[in-house]
Amino acid sequence: MKKNVAVLGATGAVGQEMMKVLYERHFPIGELRPLASANSVGRELAFGPDKVKVQEATKDAFKGIDIVLGAAENDIAMAFAPAIKESGAVFVDNSSAFRLDPSVPLIIPEINAGDAKNHQGVIANPNCSTIVTLMALYNIHKLSPIQTLVASTYQAVSGAGANGPKELMAEVDALSKGEAFEPKVFQYQIAYNLIPQIGGFTDNGYTTEEMKMQNEGRKILHAPELLVSCTCVRVPVIRSHSISATFVTKDQLSIEQVQQAVRTAPGCRLVDDPASKRYPMPLETSDQDLVFVGRIRRDLTNPNGISLWCCGDQVRKGAATNAVQIAELL
Amino acid sequence: MKKNVAVLGATGAVGQEMMKVLYERHFPIGELRPLASANSVGRELAFGPDKVKVQEATKDAFKGIDIVLGAAENDIAMAFAPAIKESGAVFVDNSSAFRLDPSVPLIIPEINAGDAKNHQGVIANPNCSTIVTLMALYNIHKLSPIQTLVASTYQAVSGAGANGPKELMAEVDALSKGEAFEPKVFQYQIAYNLIPQIGGFTDNGYTTEEMKMQNEGRKILHAPELLVSCTCVRVPVIRSHSISATFVTKDQLSIEQVQQAVRTAPGCRLVDDPASKRYPMPLETSDQDLVFVGRIRRDLTNPNGISLWCCGDQVRKGAATNAVQIAELL
C-alpha cells in the first residue's frame, strides 16, 4: 500500500510545505525523494523528525517512484513531464503549465475529485487564489449555479515563493533604518504598499493571474459559461490570500442558505459573526488548511447577488495540502 | 477679500493637513485660529514657516470667523454646529454627521461645486474612499450614467487618524523584537494582516463605511438610483486608499473612451500602461492631491461593464484638500 513519492522543487516554499503536509497527514510513504537543481544536492530537508537529502532532478531521477509532487515553475514542470510519464509515476503538478490541457484533470478534491480518475499521467493543482475562492463558493454553486463573479484579491507575498516573505521583511527592516532597498522579487516596494499586478499582462488588459480565476474556475466547477472579472493585488501580508467576492447565482438564495452551504462545506469554516467582530483575517488562517468564509450579505447591485470575504493559507490549501490531497486520491 | 479661518480639531492628522494645504494653496487668510480640546491649548502648530497657538474649542471660539474647517469626530461636529451657525461662519465639516442631511450640500468641487451655493451654513466633506472612487468615476459617469458599482477598498491606516500609522509602526517594531503588542486603534493586529471591518455594522450586513459609497455617491453624482456594493478592508499601508472598482454604465463605452474621460478629468491622472508596469500604487500617490487611475479594462461579466483600479491620498484629497477646495468656493 505504500507509495514512493518524489518532490520536484523540494527546496522551495511549496516543496518544503508538501513534505511537511505528507508527514502531518501520515501519507503512506515508502521512499521520499526530494529533488532539486544540482546546487542543492546533499542539502538536508526536514521530514517530520527525520532529515532527507536532496537529490539532483534529472531525467533518471524518477525511477521506482509512484507519485511526483511538482512544486517547480512551468519550464521545469514541462521539461521533466515526459521523463516522469516514462517512469510510470503520476505527476501531480502545482505549476500552471498543464492546468488547461483538456487531457489533464484540474482538481480540488472537495469539489471535483471524480475528475482525477481520467488522468493520463498528469494531474494539475489549481492556482492558489482560485483554490481559496472556489473552496468558499462550491457548495453555494451546488445550491444554484454561479453565473458571474467579480473578485478582488489581496494576495500574500508567499505567493511569490520563499523569497517573497524574505523580501518583505528585509524591506521593512531597511525602511526602519532609513536604508535604501532594491526590490528583486516584486516589481516595486511591497512594504506598506500594494502592487496591482501579479503575473504578466494579456491582450485584454487582465494579468495571467487574473484570468486563472475564470479559466480554471470553469474547468473545476464544470461551468463553461462562468464569467469572472478578477483584479489581483499583492499586499504586504506574509502568507494567506484573501478574496472579496461578489457573485450572482441563477436563483435567488437567502443569506441563511448561503451561510448553511458554507457551514457544511468540507474544508471551509464559517466565520461570520459581525456583531462579535468575527470575520476571516489572513493572520488567523495561516499555517492551517481550512478556508475561512464570512461577511456574507446581499449584493446591493443585484437581487440574485451575494458578497462575501474569504481567506486561506496559499502555501497550504492553496498549494501543498491540495496537492497531497490529490495524491491521496490515487 | 481675506477670510478668517478656524480649524476645529486642529491637532489631529486631518486638522494639521488642512493647515498645511491652506498654506500651500495660498488661501487668502486673515486670521487662522486652530481649535482643539482644553488639554492642547497653547500647543504650537506649523502654518508654513510660522507657528500658531492652539486655542480652546468653546462655543465662543468662533466669533469673527468666516469659515470653520471641521476635522473632528461626529459628536464634536454636532456639538459645535449651532454655535458656528450663530457666529455667522460657514462650517465645512469633514465628519459624517451632516453628510446625508438634505439641507447640507455634500461636495467634491470637481464634481458638484454648484451644489455648494445652496448651503445653509454647513457644507459636508465626503468620506475619503468615496472621494477617491468618485474622482476616478465622475467623468466616465458624464459620458454614460453608472448604474451599478461593485467596489473593494484597500484602506490605509491613516484613515483611523494620526494614531493609525503610529500603531502600525509600533506593531511592526514590536513584532521584529518578538514582543507582544496590544492593538488599541484597530480591532486586531494590522501589521501583515487585513481587517475587513471599517466602522460599525448595519442591519444589512454592511458596515457604515461600506454604505457611504452608495449613500454619498448618490447625493454627489445626483444619481438617486445608483446601486453600490462595497467591501471596505483595512490594509497595512500608511496613507493612500486604493479601490478596485467594477461598474456598469447605461451605454457601452470603449476602453479608449474611458481612458480619455479619466485623462481629461480635473484632479485625476491616468496611469495606465501595463506593458511598462505603470499602474497606480498607494506609495506613489501619497502626499499629493491627484487621484491616480489605471488598470482600465472590460468587465468580463457584463458587456457594459468596466473595471479599474485607483489610488489617492486619503488625508489630502480624501479629506483636507477637498475641504480647503470647498472653502475656496465660498
XYZ file of C-alpha atoms in Angstrom:
660
model
C 0.000 0.000 0.000
C 2.998 2.314 0.467
C 3.928 4.747 -2.287
C 7.295 6.090 -3.288
C 6.986 9.868 -3.570
C 9.312 12.400 -5.186
C 9.006 16.154 -4.604
C 10.246 18.106 -7.615
C 11.443 21.529 -6.467
C 11.744 20.327 -2.878
C 13.805 23.258 -1.622
C 11.155 25.902 -2.431
C 8.432 27.137 -0.103
C 5.749 24.883 -1.578
C 8.105 21.891 -1.876
C 9.076 22.030 1.798
C 5.446 22.538 2.798
C 4.487 19.463 0.750
C 6.928 17.374 2.787
C 5.500 18.834 5.995
C 1.944 18.018 4.890
C 2.891 14.482 3.751
C 4.241 13.854 7.240
C 1.338 15.505 9.093
C -1.290 13.596 7.125
C 0.511 10.254 7.645
C 0.755 9.705 3.923
C 1.763 6.045 3.412
C 5.274 6.724 2.135
C 7.756 4.067 1.095
C 10.621 6.224 -0.130
C 10.585 10.040 -0.066
C 12.882 11.533 -2.674
C 13.361 15.350 -2.605
C 14.595 16.585 -5.961
C 16.081 19.957 -6.843
C 18.736 21.540 -9.010
C 22.364 20.405 -8.814
C 23.451 23.151 -6.450
C 21.066 21.923 -3.715
C 22.242 18.295 -3.853
C 23.083 16.907 -0.419
C 21.148 19.633 1.418
C 19.118 18.096 4.250
C 15.408 18.838 4.446
C 13.094 18.105 7.362
C 10.583 15.278 7.083
C 8.972 15.139 10.496
C 11.760 14.348 12.948
C 13.943 12.952 10.169
C 16.193 14.545 7.600
C 16.212 13.579 3.940
C 18.944 14.521 1.486
C 18.154 16.412 -1.686
C 18.975 14.548 -4.903
C 19.501 16.081 -8.300
C 16.437 16.412 -10.523
C 17.485 14.571 -13.689
C 15.510 12.592 -16.217
C 16.615 9.399 -14.464
C 15.603 10.602 -11.004
C 12.046 9.237 -11.138
C 12.838 5.503 -11.384
C 10.807 3.495 -8.886
C 8.671 6.491 -7.958
C 4.857 6.188 -7.842
C 3.883 9.842 -7.391
C 5.792 13.026 -8.220
C 4.577 16.160 -6.452
C 5.615 19.104 -8.607
C 6.496 22.354 -6.815
C 8.584 23.884 -9.594
C 7.957 26.569 -12.201
C 6.324 25.901 -15.562
C 9.553 25.411 -17.527
C 10.869 22.790 -15.073
C 7.486 21.032 -14.993
C 7.375 20.880 -18.786
C 10.982 19.747 -19.057
C 10.500 16.793 -16.711
C 6.922 15.735 -17.552
C 7.953 13.297 -20.343
C 10.539 11.572 -18.125
C 8.028 11.313 -15.271
C 5.452 9.764 -17.605
C 8.049 7.339 -18.951
C 8.949 6.268 -15.416
C 5.319 5.279 -14.851
C 4.804 7.766 -11.997
C 1.787 10.068 -11.759
C 2.753 13.740 -11.849
C 0.688 15.950 -9.505
C 1.876 19.342 -10.695
C 1.469 22.691 -8.964
C 2.679 24.763 -11.934
C 0.234 26.294 -14.383
C 1.812 24.518 -17.374
C -0.813 21.777 -17.788
C -3.857 23.179 -15.994
C -5.902 23.995 -19.088
C -4.790 20.940 -21.099
C -8.032 19.030 -21.828
C -6.297 15.707 -21.128
C -5.163 16.868 -17.651
C -7.628 16.857 -14.736
C -7.512 20.055 -12.644
C -8.530 19.056 -9.154
C -9.710 20.489 -5.873
C -10.532 17.239 -4.062
C -13.506 18.670 -2.146
C -15.054 19.821 -5.443
C -14.219 17.530 -8.350
C -12.294 14.520 -7.014
C -14.095 12.347 -9.581
C -12.287 14.059 -12.457
C -8.954 12.711 -11.202
C -9.839 9.186 -12.390
C -9.446 10.194 -16.025
C -5.828 11.253 -15.699
C -3.260 10.213 -18.266
C -0.242 10.560 -16.034
C -0.576 14.243 -15.083
C -2.988 15.883 -12.627
C -2.806 19.642 -12.160
C -3.106 21.566 -8.904
C -5.024 24.854 -9.424
C -3.889 28.417 -8.814
C -3.809 29.396 -5.146
C -6.342 32.280 -5.270
C -8.628 30.124 -7.397
C -8.495 27.315 -4.818
C -9.307 29.640 -1.907
C -12.160 31.333 -3.795
C -13.718 28.147 -5.182
C -13.493 26.444 -1.787
C -15.667 29.269 -0.455
C -18.095 29.097 -3.397
C -18.527 25.476 -4.490
C -21.219 24.445 -2.025
C -23.161 27.611 -2.893
C -22.712 26.810 -6.601
C -24.314 23.396 -5.902
C -27.402 25.137 -4.464
C -27.752 27.342 -7.507
C -25.163 27.739 -10.289
C -22.971 30.824 -10.130
C -23.353 32.837 -13.330
C -20.948 35.730 -12.781
C -18.233 36.520 -10.256
C -16.432 39.796 -9.583
C -13.393 39.127 -7.381
C -10.705 41.374 -5.926
C -7.802 39.570 -4.320
C -5.469 40.556 -1.505
C -2.537 38.174 -2.103
C 0.234 37.445 0.352
C 3.917 37.740 -0.532
C 4.354 33.984 -0.017
C 2.675 33.563 -3.396
C 5.964 34.625 -4.971
C 7.822 31.736 -3.303
C 10.127 31.597 -0.315
C 11.872 34.817 -1.365
C 8.637 36.832 -1.178
C 8.382 36.946 2.625
C 12.168 37.410 2.859
C 12.000 40.486 0.632
C 9.088 41.996 2.568
C 10.862 41.564 5.904
C 14.178 42.856 4.522
C 12.372 45.912 3.142
C 10.622 46.618 6.432
C 13.985 46.339 8.176
C 15.756 48.617 5.676
C 12.969 51.209 5.880
C 13.120 51.228 9.680
C 16.829 52.070 9.421
C 16.311 54.619 6.672
C 18.347 52.494 4.272
C 17.714 52.079 0.551
C 16.383 48.755 -0.700
C 16.200 47.496 -4.267
C 13.264 45.100 -4.805
C 14.116 41.932 -6.721
C 11.163 39.582 -6.187
C 8.432 42.196 -6.658
C 8.158 44.918 -9.294
C 8.162 47.650 -6.633
C 8.461 48.075 -2.865
C 5.745 45.911 -1.301
C 6.216 47.008 2.335
C 3.413 49.493 3.174
C 2.367 49.358 -0.485
C 0.057 47.457 -2.857
C 1.008 46.199 -6.327
C -1.939 45.635 -8.712
C -0.005 43.231 -10.910
C 0.577 39.504 -10.392
C 1.846 37.686 -13.470
C 2.196 39.224 -16.913
C -0.449 41.163 -18.825
C -2.593 39.558 -21.518
C -4.183 41.259 -24.531
C -7.460 42.001 -22.754
C -5.754 44.065 -20.033
C -6.022 41.330 -17.405
C -2.996 39.600 -15.935
C -2.373 35.881 -16.369
C -3.131 35.505 -12.645
C -6.475 37.280 -13.025
C -7.568 35.101 -15.962
C -6.883 31.915 -13.974
C -9.936 32.557 -11.798
C -12.223 32.328 -14.852
C -10.327 29.714 -16.877
C -9.590 27.335 -14.009
C -12.928 28.061 -12.320
C -14.848 26.954 -15.419
C -12.925 23.676 -15.605
C -13.096 22.809 -11.897
C -16.787 23.694 -11.466
C -17.775 22.163 -14.851
C -19.254 25.567 -15.650
C -18.057 26.501 -19.147
C -20.269 29.602 -19.217
C -18.991 31.075 -15.927
C -17.968 34.724 -16.316
C -15.329 36.097 -13.953
C -13.793 39.560 -13.668
C -10.843 39.437 -11.333
C -8.413 42.018 -10.004
C -5.305 40.537 -8.367
C -3.359 42.684 -5.951
C -0.221 41.880 -3.968
C -0.472 43.082 -0.356
C 2.115 43.172 2.467
C 0.724 40.079 4.203
C 3.020 37.103 4.781
C 1.093 34.003 3.896
C -2.691 33.863 3.482
C -4.601 35.104 0.453
C -7.903 36.949 0.929
C -10.631 37.484 -1.647
C -13.551 39.923 -1.791
C -16.098 38.098 -3.975
C -19.422 39.330 -5.365
C -21.333 36.744 -7.396
C -24.727 36.194 -8.970
C -26.490 32.825 -8.757
C -29.125 31.514 -11.192
C -31.801 31.556 -8.489
C -32.040 33.883 -5.549
C -30.552 32.364 -2.403
C -31.206 33.626 1.099
C -28.297 34.698 3.292
C -29.183 31.790 5.609
C -28.967 29.302 2.715
C -25.550 30.634 1.739
C -24.311 30.532 5.334
C -25.574 26.963 5.710
C -23.881 25.953 2.442
C -20.562 27.300 3.717
C -21.081 25.829 7.195
C -21.500 22.343 5.723
C -18.776 22.612 3.059
C -15.860 20.265 3.787
C -12.650 22.266 4.123
C -14.466 25.522 4.960
C -15.170 27.257 8.232
C -17.952 29.802 8.512
C -16.589 32.782 10.484
C -19.435 35.234 10.148
C -20.494 36.980 13.317
C -20.018 40.710 12.679
C -21.654 41.688 15.991
C -18.772 39.944 17.773
C -16.213 41.293 15.261
C -15.689 37.804 13.879
C -14.745 37.578 10.219
C -11.907 35.900 8.347
C -8.459 37.513 8.557
C -5.249 36.291 6.914
C -3.347 36.195 10.218
C -5.840 33.701 11.622
C -5.895 31.424 8.590
C -2.154 30.972 8.169
C -0.453 27.626 8.903
C -3.664 25.591 8.656
C -5.814 24.088 5.910
C -9.334 25.478 6.283
C -10.658 28.307 4.153
C -12.456 30.813 6.386
C -15.560 32.470 4.924
C -17.564 35.387 6.304
C -19.083 38.848 5.655
C -21.879 37.023 3.763
C -24.510 39.559 2.678
C -26.808 40.521 -0.175
C -25.098 42.142 -3.167
C -26.859 45.511 -3.314
C -26.477 45.733 -7.113
C -28.334 42.505 -7.978
C -31.225 40.693 -6.254
C -29.579 37.336 -7.042
C -26.163 38.526 -5.916
C -24.169 37.712 -2.782
C -20.984 39.278 -1.432
C -18.536 37.506 0.846
C -14.948 37.639 2.096
C -12.689 34.581 2.406
C -9.124 33.830 3.480
C -6.926 30.761 3.180
C -3.270 29.814 3.528
C -1.968 29.883 -0.017
C 1.076 27.713 0.721
C -1.070 25.010 2.346
C -4.619 24.606 0.940
C -3.643 26.940 -1.886
C -0.780 24.649 -2.939
C 0.874 21.928 -0.832
C -2.126 20.474 1.022
C -4.284 20.404 -2.094
C -1.522 18.555 -3.971
C -1.118 15.980 -1.183
C -4.906 15.545 -1.088
C -4.784 14.784 -4.812
C -2.023 12.239 -4.161
C -4.268 10.650 -1.526
C -6.950 10.129 -4.191
C -4.560 7.961 -6.203
C -11.073 89.559 0.388
C -9.268 87.820 3.259
C -11.122 85.305 5.353
C -10.741 84.397 8.991
C -10.494 80.610 9.231
C -10.796 78.317 12.241
C -9.770 74.660 12.166
C -11.842 72.598 14.600
C -9.813 69.578 15.712
C -6.582 71.202 14.579
C -4.244 68.807 16.393
C -5.442 65.688 14.526
C -3.979 64.293 11.313
C -6.616 65.901 9.073
C -6.594 69.190 11.030
C -2.847 69.618 10.655
C -3.034 68.652 6.986
C -5.765 71.284 6.476
C -3.395 73.962 7.791
C -0.647 72.664 5.501
C -2.990 72.758 2.484
C -4.302 76.256 3.379
C -0.712 77.482 3.331
C 0.311 75.599 0.172
C -2.699 76.827 -1.803
C -2.151 80.461 -0.682
C -5.621 80.611 0.787
C -6.348 84.319 1.498
C -6.268 84.064 5.282
C -6.840 86.966 7.653
C -6.685 85.185 10.990
C -6.013 81.445 11.354
C -7.441 80.042 14.585
C -6.584 76.392 15.415
C -9.092 74.995 17.894
C -8.864 71.830 19.958
C -9.756 70.461 23.366
C -8.556 72.198 26.541
C -5.538 69.947 27.032
C -3.990 71.080 23.725
C -4.323 74.801 24.459
C -1.086 76.675 23.859
C 0.442 73.903 21.743
C 2.137 75.407 18.685
C 1.205 74.097 15.254
C 3.032 74.765 11.998
C 1.485 77.093 9.432
C 4.092 77.355 6.726
C 7.177 78.865 8.363
C 5.092 80.284 11.212
C 3.701 78.791 14.384
C 0.152 79.318 15.574
C -1.060 78.571 19.075
C -3.978 76.222 19.680
C -6.977 77.830 21.366
C -9.721 76.018 23.217
C -12.762 74.958 21.203
C -15.643 76.563 23.078
C -18.974 77.902 21.901
C -17.480 81.415 21.963
C -14.416 80.456 19.931
C -15.948 81.221 16.530
C -16.516 84.968 16.902
C -15.199 86.913 13.924
C -14.549 83.705 11.963
C -15.753 83.387 8.344
C -15.074 79.700 7.689
C -14.709 76.793 10.104
C -12.942 73.731 8.707
C -14.129 70.752 10.765
C -11.647 67.924 11.316
C -13.267 66.450 14.411
C -15.472 63.415 15.054
C -19.252 63.423 14.625
C -20.083 64.209 18.255
C -17.800 67.265 18.320
C -19.127 68.453 14.961
C -22.712 68.165 16.179
C -21.949 69.828 19.497
C -20.416 72.924 17.890
C -22.554 73.280 14.748
C -25.190 75.525 16.400
C -22.559 77.898 17.832
C -20.774 78.061 14.472
C -24.047 78.895 12.731
C -24.839 81.550 15.335
C -21.416 83.146 14.810
C -22.248 83.564 11.109
C -19.384 81.368 9.920
C -19.786 78.643 7.299
C -18.967 75.191 8.634
C -17.113 72.942 6.140
C -17.275 69.685 8.046
C -15.261 66.528 7.427
C -17.273 64.356 9.840
C -20.126 62.181 8.598
C -22.655 63.858 10.918
C -24.363 66.069 8.325
C -23.475 64.409 5.019
C -26.904 62.937 4.292
C -28.889 65.888 5.695
C -30.947 67.164 2.720
C -30.240 70.777 3.720
C -26.474 70.211 3.678
C -24.578 70.136 0.357
C -22.086 67.262 0.085
C -19.337 68.474 -2.189
C -16.458 67.247 -4.271
C -15.562 70.507 -6.047
C -14.532 68.838 -9.326
C -17.928 67.092 -9.475
C -20.726 69.142 -7.925
C -19.329 72.543 -6.958
C -22.647 74.111 -7.966
C -24.466 72.388 -5.091
C -22.409 74.408 -2.586
C -24.352 77.577 -3.388
C -27.445 76.232 -1.641
C -25.788 75.824 1.742
C -27.480 76.957 4.902
C -24.338 77.363 6.965
C -22.991 73.810 6.741
C -21.241 72.070 3.822
C -20.138 68.469 4.249
C -16.906 66.895 3.031
C -17.486 63.328 1.800
C -15.982 60.071 3.046
C -12.380 59.529 1.940
C -12.886 56.286 -0.037
C -15.956 57.793 -1.654
C -13.971 60.854 -2.762
C -11.160 58.780 -4.283
C -13.595 56.446 -6.078
C -15.909 59.169 -7.393
C -12.961 61.262 -8.567
C -11.981 58.275 -10.745
C -15.554 57.727 -11.984
C -17.290 61.096 -12.413
C -16.053 61.937 -15.884
C -16.990 58.434 -17.037
C -20.425 58.884 -15.417
C -20.850 62.046 -17.507
C -20.250 60.022 -20.696
C -22.855 57.446 -19.697
C -24.514 57.160 -16.286
C -23.137 54.500 -13.966
C -25.921 52.099 -12.982
C -24.151 49.723 -10.611
C -20.771 49.658 -8.886
C -19.025 46.815 -7.081
C -16.071 48.193 -5.105
C -13.468 46.596 -2.864
C -11.308 49.005 -0.928
C -7.761 48.727 0.375
C -7.727 51.458 3.031
C -4.626 52.899 4.666
C -4.195 53.093 8.434
C -4.168 56.913 8.248
C -7.937 56.672 7.829
C -8.139 55.984 11.552
C -6.426 59.296 12.365
C -2.889 60.141 13.445
C -2.778 57.152 15.801
C -3.366 54.671 12.943
C 0.111 54.952 11.390
C 1.655 55.132 14.874
C 0.023 51.839 15.854
C 1.097 50.102 12.622
C 4.720 51.185 13.049
C 4.746 50.291 16.761
C 3.345 46.849 15.910
C 5.939 46.243 13.204
C 8.641 47.254 15.682
C 7.273 45.019 18.466
C 6.946 42.044 16.099
C 10.533 42.497 14.895
C 11.677 42.229 18.524
C 9.351 39.331 19.328
C 7.462 41.478 21.808
C 3.722 41.379 22.489
C 1.585 44.282 21.311
C -2.000 45.109 22.249
C -3.868 46.916 19.441
C -5.877 49.941 20.554
C -6.742 51.838 17.377
C -7.654 48.770 15.286
C -9.767 45.772 16.256
C -6.855 43.386 15.629
C -3.199 43.438 14.637
C -2.992 45.286 11.318
C 0.721 44.700 10.601
C 0.970 41.906 7.986
C -2.800 41.459 8.293
C -6.072 42.685 6.759
C -9.182 43.685 8.716
C -12.466 43.510 6.752
C -14.258 45.929 9.053
C -14.181 49.730 8.997
C -16.919 51.376 11.050
C -19.761 49.540 12.765
C -22.108 47.008 11.195
C -25.568 47.934 9.945
C -28.630 45.661 9.706
C -27.938 44.608 6.126
C -24.517 43.166 6.991
C -22.610 46.103 5.513
C -20.512 48.449 7.626
C -21.312 52.149 7.947
C -18.156 52.824 5.890
C -19.332 50.496 3.113
C -22.771 52.132 2.879
C -21.202 55.591 2.468
C -20.099 54.714 -1.066
C -23.735 54.228 -2.146
C -25.404 56.866 0.028
C -22.881 59.637 -0.554
C -22.292 58.587 -4.164
C -25.997 59.013 -4.985
C -26.048 62.517 -3.492
C -22.806 63.760 -5.061
C -23.480 62.346 -8.544
C -27.192 63.313 -8.431
C -27.884 59.634 -9.166
C -30.585 58.522 -6.721
C -30.888 55.101 -8.388
C -27.178 54.252 -8.209
C -26.606 50.788 -6.712
C -23.310 50.134 -4.933
C -21.992 47.015 -3.223
C -18.851 47.868 -1.320
C -16.394 45.871 0.771
C -14.092 48.003 2.927
C -10.842 46.478 4.125
C -8.099 47.998 6.258
C -4.623 47.174 4.904
C -1.122 47.811 6.316
C -0.476 50.816 4.067
C 0.348 54.178 5.668
C -1.607 56.815 3.847
C -3.271 56.295 0.453
C -6.522 54.431 -0.121
C -6.887 52.152 -3.153
C -10.098 50.887 -4.724
C -10.805 48.030 -7.118
C -13.969 49.155 -8.922
C -16.173 47.267 -11.392
C -19.112 49.260 -12.733
C -21.796 49.084 -15.411
C -22.717 52.144 -17.492
C -26.062 52.709 -19.235
C -24.439 52.536 -22.667
C -21.410 50.569 -23.668
C -18.224 52.641 -23.556
C -14.986 51.699 -25.248
C -11.798 51.359 -23.210
C -10.410 54.321 -25.154
C -13.437 56.461 -24.227
C -12.986 55.610 -20.557
C -9.253 56.307 -20.673
C -9.905 59.637 -22.379
C -12.545 60.535 -19.762
C -10.035 59.900 -16.982
C -7.215 61.647 -18.838
C -9.283 64.835 -19.095
C -10.818 64.710 -15.605
C -9.550 67.559 -13.403
C -7.864 66.130 -10.315
C -7.154 62.760 -11.933
C -4.068 61.309 -13.544
C -4.327 58.384 -15.952
C -1.561 55.909 -15.053
C -2.412 53.018 -17.306
C 0.464 51.483 -19.210
C 0.642 47.841 -18.131
C 3.322 46.972 -20.695
C 5.651 49.358 -18.833
C 4.394 48.170 -15.423
C 2.721 51.523 -14.851
C -0.414 51.472 -12.711
C -1.492 53.367 -9.596
C 0.103 52.350 -6.285
C -0.550 53.891 -2.851
C 3.135 54.653 -2.260
C 3.215 56.869 -5.348
C 0.007 58.747 -4.586
C 0.796 59.742 -1.017
C 1.500 63.380 -0.066
C -0.115 64.847 -3.196
C -3.627 65.648 -4.397
C -4.218 63.771 -7.641
C -6.198 60.542 -7.805
C -4.314 58.042 -9.987
C -6.436 55.755 -12.171
C -5.356 52.730 -14.185
C -5.891 49.046 -14.999
C -8.866 50.163 -17.137
C -10.340 47.128 -18.913
C -13.611 45.488 -19.957
C -15.564 43.851 -17.120
C -15.746 40.246 -18.325
C -19.114 39.663 -16.620
C -21.057 42.433 -18.410
C -20.699 43.942 -21.910
C -21.431 47.416 -20.461
C -19.051 46.915 -17.552
C -15.607 48.378 -16.894
C -13.035 47.503 -14.239
C -10.395 49.881 -12.951
C -8.019 50.480 -10.039
C -7.476 53.868 -8.394
C -5.422 55.288 -5.527
C -5.476 58.616 -3.715
C -4.079 60.169 -0.560
C -6.938 59.933 1.911
C -5.579 62.625 4.231
C -5.222 65.114 1.368
C -7.764 64.781 -1.489
C -9.713 62.327 0.683
C -10.105 64.920 3.454
C -8.026 68.099 3.941
C -7.530 69.245 0.349
C -11.159 68.608 -0.582
C -12.285 70.658 2.436
C -9.975 73.557 1.554
C -11.207 73.395 -2.053
C -14.754 73.745 -0.717
C -13.645 76.767 1.332
C -12.187 78.255 -1.855
C -15.635 78.024 -3.471
C -17.054 80.309 -0.784
